[in-house]
Short mmCIF file of C-alpha atoms in Angstrom, two decimals:
data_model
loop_
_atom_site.label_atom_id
_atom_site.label_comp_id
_atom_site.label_asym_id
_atom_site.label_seq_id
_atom_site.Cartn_x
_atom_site.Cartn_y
_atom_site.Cartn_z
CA UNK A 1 25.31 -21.90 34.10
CA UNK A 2 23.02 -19.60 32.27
CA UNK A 3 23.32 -16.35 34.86
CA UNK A 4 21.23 -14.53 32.62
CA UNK A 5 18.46 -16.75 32.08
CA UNK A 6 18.41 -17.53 36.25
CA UNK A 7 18.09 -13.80 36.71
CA UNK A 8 15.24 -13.63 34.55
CA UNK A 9 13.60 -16.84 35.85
CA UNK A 10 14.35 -15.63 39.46
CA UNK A 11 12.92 -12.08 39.13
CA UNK A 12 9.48 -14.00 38.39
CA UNK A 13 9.06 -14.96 41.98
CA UNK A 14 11.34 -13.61 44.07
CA UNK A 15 12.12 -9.98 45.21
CA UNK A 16 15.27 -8.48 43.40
CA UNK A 17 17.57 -8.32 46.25
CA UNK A 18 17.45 -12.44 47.21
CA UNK A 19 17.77 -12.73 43.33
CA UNK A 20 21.49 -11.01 43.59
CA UNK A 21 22.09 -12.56 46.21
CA UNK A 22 21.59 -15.80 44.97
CA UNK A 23 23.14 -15.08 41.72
CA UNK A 24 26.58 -13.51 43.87
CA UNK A 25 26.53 -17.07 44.79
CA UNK A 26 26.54 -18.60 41.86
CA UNK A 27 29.35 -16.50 40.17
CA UNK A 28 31.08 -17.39 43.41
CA UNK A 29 30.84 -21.47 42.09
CA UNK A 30 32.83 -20.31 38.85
CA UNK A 31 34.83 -17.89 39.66
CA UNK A 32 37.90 -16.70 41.38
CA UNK A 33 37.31 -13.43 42.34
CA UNK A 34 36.00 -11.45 45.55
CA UNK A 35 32.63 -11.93 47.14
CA UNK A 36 32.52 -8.13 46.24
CA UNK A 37 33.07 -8.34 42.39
CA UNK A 38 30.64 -11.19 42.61
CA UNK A 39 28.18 -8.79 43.89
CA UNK A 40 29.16 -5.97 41.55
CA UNK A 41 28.68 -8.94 38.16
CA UNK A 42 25.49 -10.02 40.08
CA UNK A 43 23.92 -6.19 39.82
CA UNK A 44 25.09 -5.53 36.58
CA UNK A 45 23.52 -8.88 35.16
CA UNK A 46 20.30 -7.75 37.03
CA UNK A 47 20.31 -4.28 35.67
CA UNK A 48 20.55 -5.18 32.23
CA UNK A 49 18.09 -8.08 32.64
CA UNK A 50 15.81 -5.37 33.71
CA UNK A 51 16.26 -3.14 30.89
CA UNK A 52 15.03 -5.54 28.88
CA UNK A 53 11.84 -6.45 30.80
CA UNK A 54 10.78 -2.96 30.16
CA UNK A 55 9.70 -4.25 26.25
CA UNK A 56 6.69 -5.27 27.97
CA UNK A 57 5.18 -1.60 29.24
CA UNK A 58 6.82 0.13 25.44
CA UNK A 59 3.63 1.80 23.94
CA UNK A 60 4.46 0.36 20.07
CA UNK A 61 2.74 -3.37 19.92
CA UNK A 62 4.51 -3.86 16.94
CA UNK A 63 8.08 -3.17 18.66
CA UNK A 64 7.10 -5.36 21.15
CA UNK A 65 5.88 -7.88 18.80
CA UNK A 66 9.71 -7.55 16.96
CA UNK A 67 11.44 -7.99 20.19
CA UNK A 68 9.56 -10.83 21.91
CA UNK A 69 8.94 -14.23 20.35
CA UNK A 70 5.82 -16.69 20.57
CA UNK A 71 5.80 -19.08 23.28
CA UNK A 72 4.55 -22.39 22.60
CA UNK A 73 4.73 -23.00 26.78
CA UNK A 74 6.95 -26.50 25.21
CA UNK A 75 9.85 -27.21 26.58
CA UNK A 76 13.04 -28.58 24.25
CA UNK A 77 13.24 -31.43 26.47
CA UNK A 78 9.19 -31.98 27.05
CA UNK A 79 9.06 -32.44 23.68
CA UNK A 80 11.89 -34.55 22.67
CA UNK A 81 13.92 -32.35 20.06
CA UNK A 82 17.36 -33.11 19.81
CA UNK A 83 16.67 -36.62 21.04
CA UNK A 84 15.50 -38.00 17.23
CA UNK A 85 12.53 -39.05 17.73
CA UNK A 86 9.02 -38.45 16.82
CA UNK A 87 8.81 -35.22 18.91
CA UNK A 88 11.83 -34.00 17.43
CA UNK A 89 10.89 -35.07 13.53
CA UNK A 90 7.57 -33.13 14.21
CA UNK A 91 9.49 -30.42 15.05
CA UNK A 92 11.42 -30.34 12.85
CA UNK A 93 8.82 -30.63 10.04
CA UNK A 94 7.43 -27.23 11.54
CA UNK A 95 11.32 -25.68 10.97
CA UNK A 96 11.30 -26.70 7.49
CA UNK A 97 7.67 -24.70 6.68
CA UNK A 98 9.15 -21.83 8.08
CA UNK A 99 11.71 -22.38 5.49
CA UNK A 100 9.09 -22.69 2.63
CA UNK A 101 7.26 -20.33 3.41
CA UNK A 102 10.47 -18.28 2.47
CA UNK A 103 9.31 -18.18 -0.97
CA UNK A 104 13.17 -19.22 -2.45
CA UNK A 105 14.32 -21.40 -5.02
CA UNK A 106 16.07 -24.36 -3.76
CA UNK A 107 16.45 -27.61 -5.84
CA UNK A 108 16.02 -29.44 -2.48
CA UNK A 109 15.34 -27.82 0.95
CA UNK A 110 14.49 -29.11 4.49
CA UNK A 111 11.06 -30.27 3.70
CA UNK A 112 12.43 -32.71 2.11
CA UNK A 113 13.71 -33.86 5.48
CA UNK A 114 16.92 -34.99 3.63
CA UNK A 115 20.43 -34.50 4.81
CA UNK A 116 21.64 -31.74 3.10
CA UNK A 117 19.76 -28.99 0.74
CA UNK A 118 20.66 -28.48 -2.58
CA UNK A 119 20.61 -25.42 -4.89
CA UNK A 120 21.41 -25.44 -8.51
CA UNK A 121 23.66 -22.69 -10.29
CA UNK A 122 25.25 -22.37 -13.51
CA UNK A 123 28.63 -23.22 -14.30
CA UNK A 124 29.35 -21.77 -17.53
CA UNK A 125 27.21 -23.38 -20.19
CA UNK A 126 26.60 -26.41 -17.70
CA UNK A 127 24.62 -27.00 -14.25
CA UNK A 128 26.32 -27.78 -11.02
CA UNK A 129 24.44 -28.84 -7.66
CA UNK A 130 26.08 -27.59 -4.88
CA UNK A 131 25.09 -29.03 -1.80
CA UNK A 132 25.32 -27.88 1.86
CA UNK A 133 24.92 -29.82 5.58
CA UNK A 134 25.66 -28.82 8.73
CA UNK A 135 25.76 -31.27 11.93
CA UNK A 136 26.69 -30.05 15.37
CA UNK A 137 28.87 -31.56 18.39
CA UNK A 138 27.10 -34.22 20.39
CA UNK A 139 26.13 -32.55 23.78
CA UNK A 140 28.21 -35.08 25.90
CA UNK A 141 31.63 -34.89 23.97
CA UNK A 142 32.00 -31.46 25.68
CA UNK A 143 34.87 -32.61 27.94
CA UNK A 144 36.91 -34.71 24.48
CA UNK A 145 37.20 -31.71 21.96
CA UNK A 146 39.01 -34.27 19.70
CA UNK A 147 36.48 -36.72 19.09
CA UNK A 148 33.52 -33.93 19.48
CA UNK A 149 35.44 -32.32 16.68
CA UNK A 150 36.18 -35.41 14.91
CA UNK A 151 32.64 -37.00 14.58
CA UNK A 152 30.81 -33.91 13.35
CA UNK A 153 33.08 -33.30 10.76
CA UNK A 154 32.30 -36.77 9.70
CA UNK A 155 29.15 -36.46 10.27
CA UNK A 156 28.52 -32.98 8.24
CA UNK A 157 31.05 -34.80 5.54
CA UNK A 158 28.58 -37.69 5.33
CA UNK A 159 25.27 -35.74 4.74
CA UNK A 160 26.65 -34.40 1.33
CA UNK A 161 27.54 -37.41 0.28
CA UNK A 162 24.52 -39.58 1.15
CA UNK A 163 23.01 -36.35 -1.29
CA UNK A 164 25.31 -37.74 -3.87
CA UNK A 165 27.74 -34.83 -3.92
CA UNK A 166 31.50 -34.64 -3.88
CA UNK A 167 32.82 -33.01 -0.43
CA UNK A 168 34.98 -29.95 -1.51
CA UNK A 169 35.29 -27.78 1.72
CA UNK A 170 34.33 -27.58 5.49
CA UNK A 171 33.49 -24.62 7.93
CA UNK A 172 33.52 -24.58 11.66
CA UNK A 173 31.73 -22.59 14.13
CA UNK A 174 32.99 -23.03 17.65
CA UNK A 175 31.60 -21.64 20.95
CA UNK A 176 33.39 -22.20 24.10
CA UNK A 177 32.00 -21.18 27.32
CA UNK A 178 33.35 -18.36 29.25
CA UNK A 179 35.16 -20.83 31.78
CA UNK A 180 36.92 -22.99 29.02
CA UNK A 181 40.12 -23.72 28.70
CA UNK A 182 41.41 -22.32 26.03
CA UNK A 183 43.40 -25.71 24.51
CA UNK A 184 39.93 -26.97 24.30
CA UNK A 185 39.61 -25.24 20.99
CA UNK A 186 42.82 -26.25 19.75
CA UNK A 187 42.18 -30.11 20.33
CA UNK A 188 38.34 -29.50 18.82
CA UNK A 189 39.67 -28.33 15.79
CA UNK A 190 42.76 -30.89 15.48
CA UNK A 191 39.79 -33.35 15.21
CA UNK A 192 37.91 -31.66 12.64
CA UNK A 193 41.54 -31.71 10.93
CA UNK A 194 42.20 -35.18 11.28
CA UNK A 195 39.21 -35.81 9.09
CA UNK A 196 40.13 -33.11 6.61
CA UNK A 197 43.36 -34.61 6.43
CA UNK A 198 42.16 -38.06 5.60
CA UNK A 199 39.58 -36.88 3.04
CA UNK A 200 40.91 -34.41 1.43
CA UNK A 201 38.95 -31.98 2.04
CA UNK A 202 40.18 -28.61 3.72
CA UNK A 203 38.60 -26.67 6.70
CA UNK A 204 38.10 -23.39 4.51
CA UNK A 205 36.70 -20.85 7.05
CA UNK A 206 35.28 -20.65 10.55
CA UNK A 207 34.21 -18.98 13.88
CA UNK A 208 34.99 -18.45 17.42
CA UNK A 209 33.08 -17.23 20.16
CA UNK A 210 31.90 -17.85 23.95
CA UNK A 211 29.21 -19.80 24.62
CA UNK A 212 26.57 -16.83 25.86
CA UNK A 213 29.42 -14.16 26.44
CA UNK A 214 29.72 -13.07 29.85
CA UNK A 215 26.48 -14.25 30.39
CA UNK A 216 26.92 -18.32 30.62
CA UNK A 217 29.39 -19.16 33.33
CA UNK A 218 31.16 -22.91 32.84
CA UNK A 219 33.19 -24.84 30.72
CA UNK A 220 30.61 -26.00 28.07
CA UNK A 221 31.69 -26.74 24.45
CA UNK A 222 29.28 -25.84 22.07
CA UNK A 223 30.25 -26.17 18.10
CA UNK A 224 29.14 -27.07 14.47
CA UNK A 225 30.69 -28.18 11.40
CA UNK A 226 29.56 -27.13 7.89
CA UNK A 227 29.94 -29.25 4.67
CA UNK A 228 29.67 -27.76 1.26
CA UNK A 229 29.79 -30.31 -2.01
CA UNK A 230 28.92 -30.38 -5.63
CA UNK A 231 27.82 -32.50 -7.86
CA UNK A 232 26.93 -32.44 -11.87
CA UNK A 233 24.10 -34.81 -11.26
CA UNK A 234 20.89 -34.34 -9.38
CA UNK A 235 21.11 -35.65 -6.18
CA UNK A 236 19.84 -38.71 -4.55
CA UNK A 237 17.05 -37.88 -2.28
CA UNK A 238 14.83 -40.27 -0.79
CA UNK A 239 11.52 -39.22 -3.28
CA UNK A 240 13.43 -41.08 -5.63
CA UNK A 241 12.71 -44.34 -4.27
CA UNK A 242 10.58 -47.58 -5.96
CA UNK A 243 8.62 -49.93 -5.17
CA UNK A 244 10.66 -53.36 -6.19
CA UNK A 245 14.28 -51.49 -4.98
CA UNK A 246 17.21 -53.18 -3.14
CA UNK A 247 17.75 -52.14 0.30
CA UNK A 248 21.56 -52.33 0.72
CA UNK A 249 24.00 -51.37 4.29
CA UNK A 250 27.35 -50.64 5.32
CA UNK A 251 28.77 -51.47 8.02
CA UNK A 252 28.49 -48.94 10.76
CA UNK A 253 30.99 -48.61 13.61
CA UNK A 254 28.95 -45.17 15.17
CA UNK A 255 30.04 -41.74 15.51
CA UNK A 256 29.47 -39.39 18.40
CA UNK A 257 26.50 -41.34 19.57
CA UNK A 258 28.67 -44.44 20.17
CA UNK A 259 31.75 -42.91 21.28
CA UNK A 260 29.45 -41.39 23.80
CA UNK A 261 28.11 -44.82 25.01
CA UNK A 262 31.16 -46.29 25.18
CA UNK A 263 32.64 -43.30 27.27
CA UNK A 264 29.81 -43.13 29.76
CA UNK A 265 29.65 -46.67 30.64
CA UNK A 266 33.41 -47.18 30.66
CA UNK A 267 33.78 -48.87 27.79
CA UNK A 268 36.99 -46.74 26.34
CA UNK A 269 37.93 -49.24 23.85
CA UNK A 270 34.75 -49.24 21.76
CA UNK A 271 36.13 -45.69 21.03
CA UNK A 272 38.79 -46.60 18.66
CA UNK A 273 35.86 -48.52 16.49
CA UNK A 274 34.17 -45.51 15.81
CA UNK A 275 37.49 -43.78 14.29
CA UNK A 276 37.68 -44.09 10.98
CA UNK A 277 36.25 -42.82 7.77
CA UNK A 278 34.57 -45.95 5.83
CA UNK A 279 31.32 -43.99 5.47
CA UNK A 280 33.04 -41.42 3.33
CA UNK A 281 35.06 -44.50 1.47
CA UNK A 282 31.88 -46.05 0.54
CA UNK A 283 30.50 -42.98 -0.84
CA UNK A 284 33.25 -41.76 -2.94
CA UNK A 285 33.79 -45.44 -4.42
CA UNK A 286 29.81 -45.29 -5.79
CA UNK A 287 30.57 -41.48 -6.96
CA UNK A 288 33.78 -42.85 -8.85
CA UNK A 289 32.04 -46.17 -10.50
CA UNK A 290 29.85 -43.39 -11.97
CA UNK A 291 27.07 -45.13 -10.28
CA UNK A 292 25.32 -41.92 -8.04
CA UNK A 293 22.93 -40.65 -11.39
CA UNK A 294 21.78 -44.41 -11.31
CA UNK A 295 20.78 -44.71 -7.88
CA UNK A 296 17.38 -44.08 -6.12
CA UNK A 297 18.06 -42.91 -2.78
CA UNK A 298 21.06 -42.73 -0.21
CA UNK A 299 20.78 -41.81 4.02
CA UNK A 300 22.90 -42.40 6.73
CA UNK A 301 21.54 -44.47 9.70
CA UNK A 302 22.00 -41.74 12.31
CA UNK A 303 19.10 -39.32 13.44
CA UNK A 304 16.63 -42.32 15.99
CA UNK A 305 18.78 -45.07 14.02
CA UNK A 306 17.01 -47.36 11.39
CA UNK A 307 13.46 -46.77 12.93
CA UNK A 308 14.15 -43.24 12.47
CA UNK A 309 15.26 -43.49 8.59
CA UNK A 310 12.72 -45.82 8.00
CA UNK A 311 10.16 -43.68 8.87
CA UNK A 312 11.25 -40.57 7.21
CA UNK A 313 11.86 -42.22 3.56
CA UNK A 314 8.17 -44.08 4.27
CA UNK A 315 6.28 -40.58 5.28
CA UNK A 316 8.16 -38.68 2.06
CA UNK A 317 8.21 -41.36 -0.40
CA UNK A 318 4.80 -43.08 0.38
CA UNK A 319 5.87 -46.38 0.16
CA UNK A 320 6.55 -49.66 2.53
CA UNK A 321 9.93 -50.88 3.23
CA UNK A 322 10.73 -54.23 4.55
CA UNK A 323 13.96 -54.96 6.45
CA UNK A 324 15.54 -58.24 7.58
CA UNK A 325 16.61 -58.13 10.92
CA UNK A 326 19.38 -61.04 10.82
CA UNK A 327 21.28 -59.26 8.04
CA UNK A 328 21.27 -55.59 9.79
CA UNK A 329 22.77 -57.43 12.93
CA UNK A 330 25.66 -58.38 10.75
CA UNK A 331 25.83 -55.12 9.33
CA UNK A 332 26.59 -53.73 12.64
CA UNK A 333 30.34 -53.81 14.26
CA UNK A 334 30.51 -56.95 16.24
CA UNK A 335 32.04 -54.82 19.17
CA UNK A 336 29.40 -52.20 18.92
CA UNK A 337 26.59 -54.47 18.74
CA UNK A 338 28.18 -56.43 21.74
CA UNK A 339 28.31 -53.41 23.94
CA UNK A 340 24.69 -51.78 22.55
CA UNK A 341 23.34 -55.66 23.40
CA UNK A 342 24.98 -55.48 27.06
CA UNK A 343 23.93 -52.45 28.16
CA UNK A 344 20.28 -53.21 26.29
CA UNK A 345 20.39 -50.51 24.14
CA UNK A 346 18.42 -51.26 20.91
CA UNK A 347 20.79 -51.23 17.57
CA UNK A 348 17.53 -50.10 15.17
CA UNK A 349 16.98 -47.06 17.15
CA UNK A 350 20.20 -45.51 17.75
CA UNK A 351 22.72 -43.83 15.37
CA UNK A 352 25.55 -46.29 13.77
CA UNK A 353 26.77 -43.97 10.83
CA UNK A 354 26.00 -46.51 7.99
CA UNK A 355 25.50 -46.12 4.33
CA UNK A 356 21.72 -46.93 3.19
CA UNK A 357 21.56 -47.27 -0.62
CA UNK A 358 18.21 -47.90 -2.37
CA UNK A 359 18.23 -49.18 -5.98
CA UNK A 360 17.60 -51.56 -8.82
CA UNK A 361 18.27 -54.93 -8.65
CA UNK A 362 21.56 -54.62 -11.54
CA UNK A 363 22.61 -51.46 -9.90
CA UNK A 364 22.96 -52.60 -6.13
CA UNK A 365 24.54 -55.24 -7.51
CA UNK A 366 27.35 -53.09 -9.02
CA UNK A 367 27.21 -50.85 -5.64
CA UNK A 368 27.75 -53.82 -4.00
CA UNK A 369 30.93 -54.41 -6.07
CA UNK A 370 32.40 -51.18 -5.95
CA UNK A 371 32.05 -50.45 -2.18
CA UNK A 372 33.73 -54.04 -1.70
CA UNK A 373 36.31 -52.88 -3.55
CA UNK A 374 36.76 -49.95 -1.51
CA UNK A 375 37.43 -52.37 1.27
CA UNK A 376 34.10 -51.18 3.73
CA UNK A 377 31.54 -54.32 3.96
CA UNK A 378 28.32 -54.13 2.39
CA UNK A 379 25.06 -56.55 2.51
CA UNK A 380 21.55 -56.27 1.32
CA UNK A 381 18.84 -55.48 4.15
CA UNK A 382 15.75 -55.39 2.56
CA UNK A 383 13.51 -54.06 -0.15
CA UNK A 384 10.65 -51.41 -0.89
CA UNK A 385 7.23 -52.07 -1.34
CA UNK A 386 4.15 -50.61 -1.83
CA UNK A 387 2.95 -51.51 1.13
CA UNK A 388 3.51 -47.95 3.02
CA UNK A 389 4.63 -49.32 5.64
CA UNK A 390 8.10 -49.43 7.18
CA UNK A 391 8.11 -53.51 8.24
CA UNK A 392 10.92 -55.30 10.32
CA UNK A 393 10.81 -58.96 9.06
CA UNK A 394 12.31 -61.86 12.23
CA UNK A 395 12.05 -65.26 13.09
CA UNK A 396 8.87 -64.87 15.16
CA UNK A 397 7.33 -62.64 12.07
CA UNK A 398 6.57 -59.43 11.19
CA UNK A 399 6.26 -56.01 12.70
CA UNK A 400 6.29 -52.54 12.18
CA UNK A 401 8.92 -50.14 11.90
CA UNK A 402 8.24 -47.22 14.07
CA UNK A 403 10.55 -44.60 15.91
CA UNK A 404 9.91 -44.15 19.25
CA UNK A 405 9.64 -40.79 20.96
CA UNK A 406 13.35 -40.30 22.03
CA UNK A 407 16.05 -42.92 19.99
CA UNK A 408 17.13 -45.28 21.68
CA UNK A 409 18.46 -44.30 25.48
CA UNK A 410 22.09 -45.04 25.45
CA UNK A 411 23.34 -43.79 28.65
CA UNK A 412 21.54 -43.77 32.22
CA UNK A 413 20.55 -40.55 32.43
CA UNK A 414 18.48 -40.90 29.04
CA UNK A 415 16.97 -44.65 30.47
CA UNK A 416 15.40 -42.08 33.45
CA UNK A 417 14.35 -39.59 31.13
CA UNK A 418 12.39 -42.51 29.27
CA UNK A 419 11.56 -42.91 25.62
CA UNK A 420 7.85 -43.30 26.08
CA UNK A 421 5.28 -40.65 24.12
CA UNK A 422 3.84 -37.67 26.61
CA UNK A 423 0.14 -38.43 27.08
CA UNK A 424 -0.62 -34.81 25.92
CA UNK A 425 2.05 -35.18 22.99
CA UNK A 426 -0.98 -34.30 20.72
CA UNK A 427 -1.51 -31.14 22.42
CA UNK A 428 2.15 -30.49 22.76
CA UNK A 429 2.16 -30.87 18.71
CA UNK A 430 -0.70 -28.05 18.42
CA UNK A 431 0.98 -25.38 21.26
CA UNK A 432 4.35 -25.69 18.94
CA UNK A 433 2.51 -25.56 15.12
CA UNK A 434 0.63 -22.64 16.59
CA UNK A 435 4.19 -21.14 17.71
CA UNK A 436 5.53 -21.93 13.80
CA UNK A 437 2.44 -20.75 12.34
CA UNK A 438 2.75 -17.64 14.55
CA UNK A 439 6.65 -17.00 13.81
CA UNK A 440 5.74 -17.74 9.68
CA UNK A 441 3.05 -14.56 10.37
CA UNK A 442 6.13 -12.44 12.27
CA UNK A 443 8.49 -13.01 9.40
CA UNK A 444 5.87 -12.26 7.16
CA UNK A 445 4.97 -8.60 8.28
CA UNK A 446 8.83 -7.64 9.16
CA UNK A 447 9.84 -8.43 5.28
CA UNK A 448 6.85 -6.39 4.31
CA UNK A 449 7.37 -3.37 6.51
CA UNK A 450 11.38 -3.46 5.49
CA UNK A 451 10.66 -3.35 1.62
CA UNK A 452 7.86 -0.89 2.26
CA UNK A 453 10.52 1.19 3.46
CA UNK A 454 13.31 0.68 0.52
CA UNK A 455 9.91 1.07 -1.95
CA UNK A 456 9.01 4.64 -0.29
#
């Protein structure tokens, strides 16, 4: 419960003194203390809220224009970010020309739309490419810190590698509402542990804070991991792929998005399929056969599932990709794809955390070798094209590959929300690249004014 952002919602429409009384009785929900403290949190929340209305009457526009943002009048939900999809790839497209218009020098950064960005520094006489991911907690694995904390370390973990880098350290950044029990954070970060443990690879440096402060009243667990790897070759990002390439697949068992499913429908046992660390196996057996320079392109089949991949390396790369549905089914754990085929959940558009290599006919072959080895199943889906056209090839023919607006709905409060496209989804897209366009311009005439002052 956001008692800040009800106050300022509230004081929109309603006169101040039903607004603390209201929010008296919300504080009242959370917490154990006197209807009179209640009353004396409500004011003070009010008063400060307040304070900060005032921006709008200050004299200085440009003050004003420093304090406030843009509105776009688009909702997170309305517009499907978060839910990887093709509201939340547009949005994210915006993000990354914010980025660019930065003006830095990155060997790979997020308009790519690749996993992790890259940067390249010198390492004596040589080159190094150190590459960086972050992932954060799936919403719904507030209430099981272990596995919230175990599948985004994974997660973060398996977007440097899919860049072709070598995992050497993690960070965490941890926010626990003000209501949260404290072993919460303790169980969160025994998870992100577990999979340091495994790998290898230590948890180097982190943070802890409360969701909101004082200001956001509940039990929510909010929390990120950060991957850093490096690498002495350039990494594999999706631009590198050709027409004529092998498509090849691990087999996923799902991360947070499965663990999720499983949880909400009652399905505990599916959990203990998504526990393990094959993803990072595979990776690390191509990186040791000296095989990552060779190959074209890597991803992980997470962010609106295949559909969602599929459409990202077509719209960066250009070109067509065909996939064979038969072999992706067998690419898929048989328990997971039982329970995503019970509930009805579709396996292309929702995230199963496998490996998705693109390369040469003689070099998938020896991918294919060494990931066997490495005792994680691997099978050829597919192949690129010219075509420019992501393609799903079945036994009634073929069709295209597209994400829909939300992935795939995989519990039953997503199947009400829906998956279908807004009918003003174009107009949503032009209220939030106005918004970007108009935060670009902010950034723009605060870095000017700042080394106006340091040239004066």
């Amino acid at each position: 419960m956001d008692i800040e952002g009800f106050a300022r919602r509230a004081l929109v429409d309603h006169d101040e003194e039903s607004v603390q009384k209201s929010l008296q009785e919300k504080i009242l929900e959370f917490k154990d203390i006197s209807p009179e403290q209640a009353n004396q949190m409500a004011e003070a929340v009010l008063e400060e809220v307040k304070y900060t209305l005032k921006i709008e009457d200050h004299p200085d526009e440009s003050l004003k224009k420093l304090i406030e943002y843009p509105k776009s009048g688009v909702g997170m939900g309305q517009m499907g970010v978060g839910s990887r999809g093709a509201g939340d790839f547009f949005v994210h497209r915006q993000i990354a020309e914010i980025v660019k218009s930065s003006h830095t020098n990155a060997f790979i950064n997020p308009t790519a739309q690749d996993d992790g960005g890259v940067v390249k520094a010198a390492a004596g006489a040589d080159e190094v490419y150190i590459t960086t991911a972050v992932d954060g907690i799936h919403s719904r694995l507030s209430e099981y810190p272990f596995l919230g904390g175990f599948h985004v370390a994974r997660a973060s973990m398996r977007d440097v590698c899919v860049m072709g880098s070598q995992p050497v350290a993690l960070l965490s950044d941890l926010h626990l509402a003000d209501d949260g029990e404290v072993a919460k954070l303790f169980d969160y970060t025994a998870g992100v542990c577990a999979v340091s443990e495994l790998t290898g690879v230590p948890l180097v440096a982190g943070s802890t804070l409360r969701v909101g402060g004082d200001m956001v009243l509940g039990d929510r667990l909010v929390s990120a991991v950060g991957a850093v790897g490096i690498s002495p070759h350039p990494p594999t990002a999706r631009k590198r792929a050709e027409p004529g390439d092998v498509i090849l697949l691990t087999e996923g068992s799902g991360g947070g998005t499965i663990t999720t499913t499983a949880l909400y429908h009652g399905l505990f046992d599916v959990v203990w399929e998504t526990m393990d660390i094959s993803f990072i196996q595979a990776s690390e057996a191509i990186l040791k056969a000296g095989l990552l320079p060779k190959v074209h392109a890597m991803t992980d089949v997470t962010n609106g599932g295949l559909r969602g991949d599929a459409h990202e390396i077509s719209q960066t790369t250009g070109l067509g990709l065909a996939f064979w549905e038969e072999e992706i089914r067998q690419l898929v754990n048989p328990k997971v794809l039982n329970m995503l085929e019970s509930l009805d959940i579709d396996h292309l558009g929702v995230s199963v955390d496998s490996l998705m290599i693109i390369a040469t006919e003689d070099v998938a072959s020896q991918v294919e070798k060494a990931v066997s080895g490495a005792g994680v199943r691997i099978g050829r889906i597919g192949e690129v094209d010219d075509t420019g056209i992501p393609r799903l090839i079945t036994d009634q023919g073929e069709k295209e590959l597209k994400p829909l607006f939300r992935e795939a709905a995989y519990t039953k409060v997503k199947k009400m929300v829906g998956d279908l496209q807004p009918e003003d989804f174009d107009e949503m897209k032009q209220k939030v690249e106005r918004s970007a366009l108009e935060a670009i311009a902010k950034k723009d005439e605060v870095v000017a004014r700042i080394k106006e002052k340091y040239d004066n």
